[in-house]
PDB file of C-alpha atoms in Angstrom:
ATOM      1  CA  MET F   1     219.844  37.784 -49.181  1.00 95.00           C
ATOM      2  CA  PHE F   2     217.379  34.531 -49.787  1.00 97.00           C
ATOM      3  CA  ILE F   3     216.137  31.696 -51.521  1.00 96.00           C
ATOM      4  CA  ILE F   4     213.125  30.771 -52.730  1.00 96.00           C
ATOM      5  CA  ALA F   5     213.267  26.824 -51.631  1.00 96.00           C
ATOM      6  CA  ASN F   6     209.950  24.969 -53.215  1.00 94.00           C
ATOM      7  CA  PRO F   7     209.459  21.607 -52.095  1.00 93.00           C
ATOM      8  CA  THR F   8     206.837  20.768 -54.718  1.00 91.00           C
ATOM      9  CA  ASP F   9     209.671  20.494 -57.405  1.00 90.00           C
ATOM     10  CA  ASN F  10     212.531  20.497 -55.065  1.00 92.00           C
ATOM     11  CA  SER F  11     213.794  23.667 -56.595  1.00 93.00           C
ATOM     12  CA  ILE F  12     215.794  26.688 -55.231  1.00 95.00           C
ATOM     13  CA  ILE F  13     215.767  30.188 -56.587  1.00 95.00           C
ATOM     14  CA  PHE F  14     217.994  33.008 -56.004  1.00 96.00           C
ATOM     15  CA  SER F  15     217.069  36.496 -55.165  1.00 96.00           C
ATOM     16  CA  LYS F  16     218.568  38.838 -57.441  1.00 93.00           C
ATOM     17  CA  ARG F  17     220.770  40.288 -54.799  1.00 94.00           C
ATOM     18  CA  LEU F  18     222.134  36.673 -53.951  1.00 93.00           C
ATOM     19  CA  PHE F  19     222.713  35.863 -57.549  1.00 91.00           C
ATOM     20  CA  ASN F  20     224.862  38.983 -58.061  1.00 90.00           C
ATOM     21  CA  HIS F  21     226.678  38.151 -54.563  1.00 89.00           C
ATOM     22  CA  ILE F  22     227.490  34.383 -55.970  1.00 86.00           C
ATOM     23  CA  ARG F  23     228.896  35.925 -59.328  1.00 84.00           C
ATOM     24  CA  ARG F  24     231.113  38.120 -57.610  1.00 84.00           C
ATOM     25  CA  THR F  25     232.357  35.680 -54.844  1.00 78.00           C
ATOM     26  CA  THR F  26     232.774  32.446 -57.484  1.00 74.00           C
ATOM     27  CA  ASP F  27     234.523  31.565 -60.733  1.00 68.00           C
ATOM     28  CA  SER F  28     233.120  32.874 -63.576  1.00 61.00           C
ATOM     29  CA  ASN F  29     232.264  29.356 -64.776  1.00 67.00           C
ATOM     30  CA  LEU F  30     229.237  29.193 -62.501  1.00 63.00           C
ATOM     31  CA  THR F  31     227.320  26.001 -63.751  1.00 74.00           C
ATOM     32  CA  ARG F  32     226.762  23.644 -60.777  1.00 83.00           C
ATOM     33  CA  ALA F  33     225.922  23.700 -57.432  1.00 88.00           C
ATOM     34  CA  PHE F  34     226.840  21.520 -54.517  1.00 87.00           C
ATOM     35  CA  VAL F  35     224.232  21.145 -51.506  1.00 90.00           C
ATOM     36  CA  PHE F  36     225.172  19.854 -48.083  1.00 89.00           C
ATOM     37  CA  ARG F  37     224.496  19.110 -44.376  1.00 90.00           C
ATOM     38  CA  ARG F  38     226.880  20.736 -41.961  1.00 83.00           C
ATOM     39  CA  SER F  39     227.430  18.279 -39.461  1.00 78.00           C
ATOM     40  CA  PRO F  40     227.291  18.297 -36.301  1.00 77.00           C
ATOM     41  CA  ILE F  41     225.354  21.686 -36.574  1.00 75.00           C
ATOM     42  CA  GLY F  42     222.449  20.023 -38.689  1.00 83.00           C
ATOM     43  CA  ASP F  43     221.975  23.223 -40.953  1.00 90.00           C
ATOM     44  CA  TYR F  44     222.271  23.312 -45.008  1.00 94.00           C
ATOM     45  CA  GLY F  45     224.746  24.858 -47.503  1.00 93.00           C
ATOM     46  CA  PHE F  46     225.309  25.342 -50.890  1.00 92.00           C
ATOM     47  CA  CYS F  47     228.456  26.005 -52.898  1.00 88.00           C
ATOM     48  CA  PHE F  48     229.847  26.330 -56.408  1.00 83.00           C
ATOM     49  CA  ASN F  49     233.174  25.180 -58.064  1.00 67.00           C
ATOM     50  CA  HIS F  50     234.292  23.575 -55.024  1.00 64.00           C
ATOM     51  CA  GLY F  51     236.648  21.740 -56.161  1.00 63.00           C
ATOM     52  CA  LEU F  52     235.701  18.530 -54.327  1.00 63.00           C
ATOM     53  CA  ASN F  53     234.906  15.249 -55.855  1.00 63.00           C
ATOM     54  CA  PRO F  54     231.302  14.437 -55.377  1.00 59.00           C
ATOM     55  CA  GLN F  55     229.427  11.922 -57.760  1.00 61.00           C
ATOM     56  CA  THR F  56     227.892  13.644 -60.664  1.00 60.00           C
ATOM     57  CA  THR F  57     224.161  13.281 -59.503  1.00 61.00           C
ATOM     58  CA  GLN F  58     225.034  15.395 -56.297  1.00 75.00           C
ATOM     59  CA  LEU F  59     225.472  18.227 -58.796  1.00 82.00           C
ATOM     60  CA  ALA F  60     222.608  20.415 -59.534  1.00 85.00           C
ATOM     61  CA  ASP F  61     222.702  22.779 -63.009  1.00 85.00           C
ATOM     62  CA  ILE F  62     222.147  26.462 -62.421  1.00 88.00           C
ATOM     63  CA  GLN F  63     219.603  27.266 -64.834  1.00 90.00           C
ATOM     64  CA  TYR F  64     217.647  30.209 -66.159  1.00 90.00           C
ATOM     65  CA  ASN F  65     213.589  29.985 -66.062  1.00 85.00           C
ATOM     66  CA  ALA F  66     212.627  32.481 -69.006  1.00 87.00           C
ATOM     67  CA  GLN F  67     208.818  31.716 -68.065  1.00 84.00           C
ATOM     68  CA  LYS F  68     209.401  32.784 -64.587  1.00 82.00           C
ATOM     69  CA  HIS F  69     212.594  35.417 -65.409  1.00 91.00           C
ATOM     70  CA  CYS F  70     214.631  33.608 -62.524  1.00 92.00           C
ATOM     71  CA  ILE F  71     217.773  31.582 -61.830  1.00 93.00           C
ATOM     72  CA  GLY F  72     218.038  28.754 -59.968  1.00 93.00           C
ATOM     73  CA  PHE F  73     218.460  25.052 -59.534  1.00 92.00           C
ATOM     74  CA  GLU F  74     216.906  21.630 -58.474  1.00 90.00           C
ATOM     75  CA  SER F  75     218.272  20.332 -55.350  1.00 86.00           C
ATOM     76  CA  LEU F  76     218.059  16.389 -55.791  1.00 82.00           C
ATOM     77  CA  ASN F  77     220.908  15.444 -53.140  1.00 81.00           C
ATOM     78  CA  PRO F  78     219.705  16.408 -50.238  1.00 84.00           C
ATOM     79  CA  THR F  79     215.998  17.421 -51.540  1.00 87.00           C
ATOM     80  CA  VAL F  80     214.285  20.461 -50.753  1.00 93.00           C
ATOM     81  CA  ASN F  81     211.804  18.435 -48.796  1.00 92.00           C
ATOM     82  CA  ARG F  82     214.657  17.073 -46.264  1.00 92.00           C
ATOM     83  CA  ILE F  83     215.722  20.706 -45.789  1.00 94.00           C
ATOM     84  CA  PHE F  84     212.268  21.394 -45.077  1.00 95.00           C
ATOM     85  CA  TYR F  85     211.734  17.984 -42.625  1.00 94.00           C
ATOM     86  CA  ASP F  86     215.140  18.878 -40.805  1.00 93.00           C
ATOM     87  CA  TYR F  87     214.053  22.777 -40.245  1.00 94.00           C
ATOM     88  CA  ALA F  88     210.415  21.868 -39.379  1.00 94.00           C
ATOM     89  CA  LEU F  89     209.011  24.060 -41.981  1.00 95.00           C
ATOM     90  CA  SER F  90     205.435  22.936 -43.419  1.00 93.00           C
ATOM     91  CA  ALA F  91     205.871  21.484 -47.062  1.00 90.00           C
ATOM     92  CA  ASP F  92     202.534  23.293 -48.638  1.00 92.00           C
ATOM     93  CA  GLY F  93     204.433  25.592 -50.747  1.00 92.00           C
ATOM     94  CA  PRO F  94     207.298  27.463 -51.590  1.00 94.00           C
ATOM     95  CA  ARG F  95     209.104  29.518 -48.854  1.00 96.00           C
ATOM     96  CA  LYS F  96     211.612  32.201 -48.415  1.00 97.00           C
ATOM     97  CA  LEU F  97     214.592  31.393 -46.772  1.00 97.00           C
ATOM     98  CA  GLY F  98     217.441  33.785 -45.528  1.00 97.00           C
ATOM     99  CA  VAL F  99     220.955  33.102 -46.776  1.00 96.00           C
ATOM    100  CA  SER F 100     224.404  34.051 -44.993  1.00 95.00           C
ATOM    101  CA  PRO F 101     227.720  33.911 -47.240  1.00 93.00           C
ATOM    102  CA  GLU F 102     230.239  31.982 -45.033  1.00 91.00           C
ATOM    103  CA  PHE F 103     233.963  30.733 -45.763  1.00 86.00           C
ATOM    104  CA  ALA F 104     235.408  27.279 -45.294  1.00 80.00           C
ATOM    105  CA  CYS F 105     238.958  26.581 -46.219  1.00 77.00           C
ATOM    106  CA  GLY F 106     239.082  29.661 -47.984  1.00 77.00           C
ATOM    107  CA  LYS F 107     236.078  28.882 -50.340  1.00 79.00           C
ATOM    108  CA  PRO F 108     232.921  30.675 -50.231  1.00 83.00           C
ATOM    109  CA  TYR F 109     229.597  28.614 -49.558  1.00 89.00           C
ATOM    110  CA  TYR F 110     225.950  30.064 -48.386  1.00 93.00           C
ATOM    111  CA  ARG F 111     224.023  28.814 -45.538  1.00 94.00           C
ATOM    112  CA  ILE F 112     220.454  28.510 -45.301  1.00 96.00           C
ATOM    113  CA  ILE F 113     218.973  29.869 -42.224  1.00 95.00           C
ATOM    114  CA  ASN F 114     216.918  27.922 -40.592  1.00 94.00           C
ATOM    115  CA  PRO F 115     214.067  30.222 -39.539  1.00 94.00           C
ATOM    116  CA  ASN F 116     213.023  28.149 -36.527  1.00 90.00           C
ATOM    117  CA  THR F 117     216.693  28.644 -34.758  1.00 83.00           C
ATOM    118  CA  PRO F 118     216.966  31.634 -32.910  1.00 74.00           C
TER     119      PRO F 118
END
C-alpha cells in the first residue's frame, strides 16, 4: 500500500489497494481525512472519522479526480511540503511513499513511512 505525495499542490493520492483497505476498515461515511504528526516519533499519519474535534481547517475533503482517475485529498495542515522537509526528501516532484495500517485507541490510522528510516 502506498500514497503519491505531491509537494507542488500538497496533494496525497491513494493507491487502489490502499483505498480498498480504507473502505473496508473505516466507517462508510468516508469524507474527510485528518493528517497528524506522531510525536515524539516524528513521522506522519492520517485517519478518517476519528471522533476528535479538530478545527475544520485541519480536515481534508476526500475527492475524486476525474481527469487523473484517482482518489485523494489536499493536506493543508501539515502540508506535504512539511512532510517532505521532515523526511529529508527532495521536493522537486511527486514521490511514492509506503503506508502502514496501524491502530491507536482501537481506531485505524495509516502511518506514512519515512523512506530514509531503516
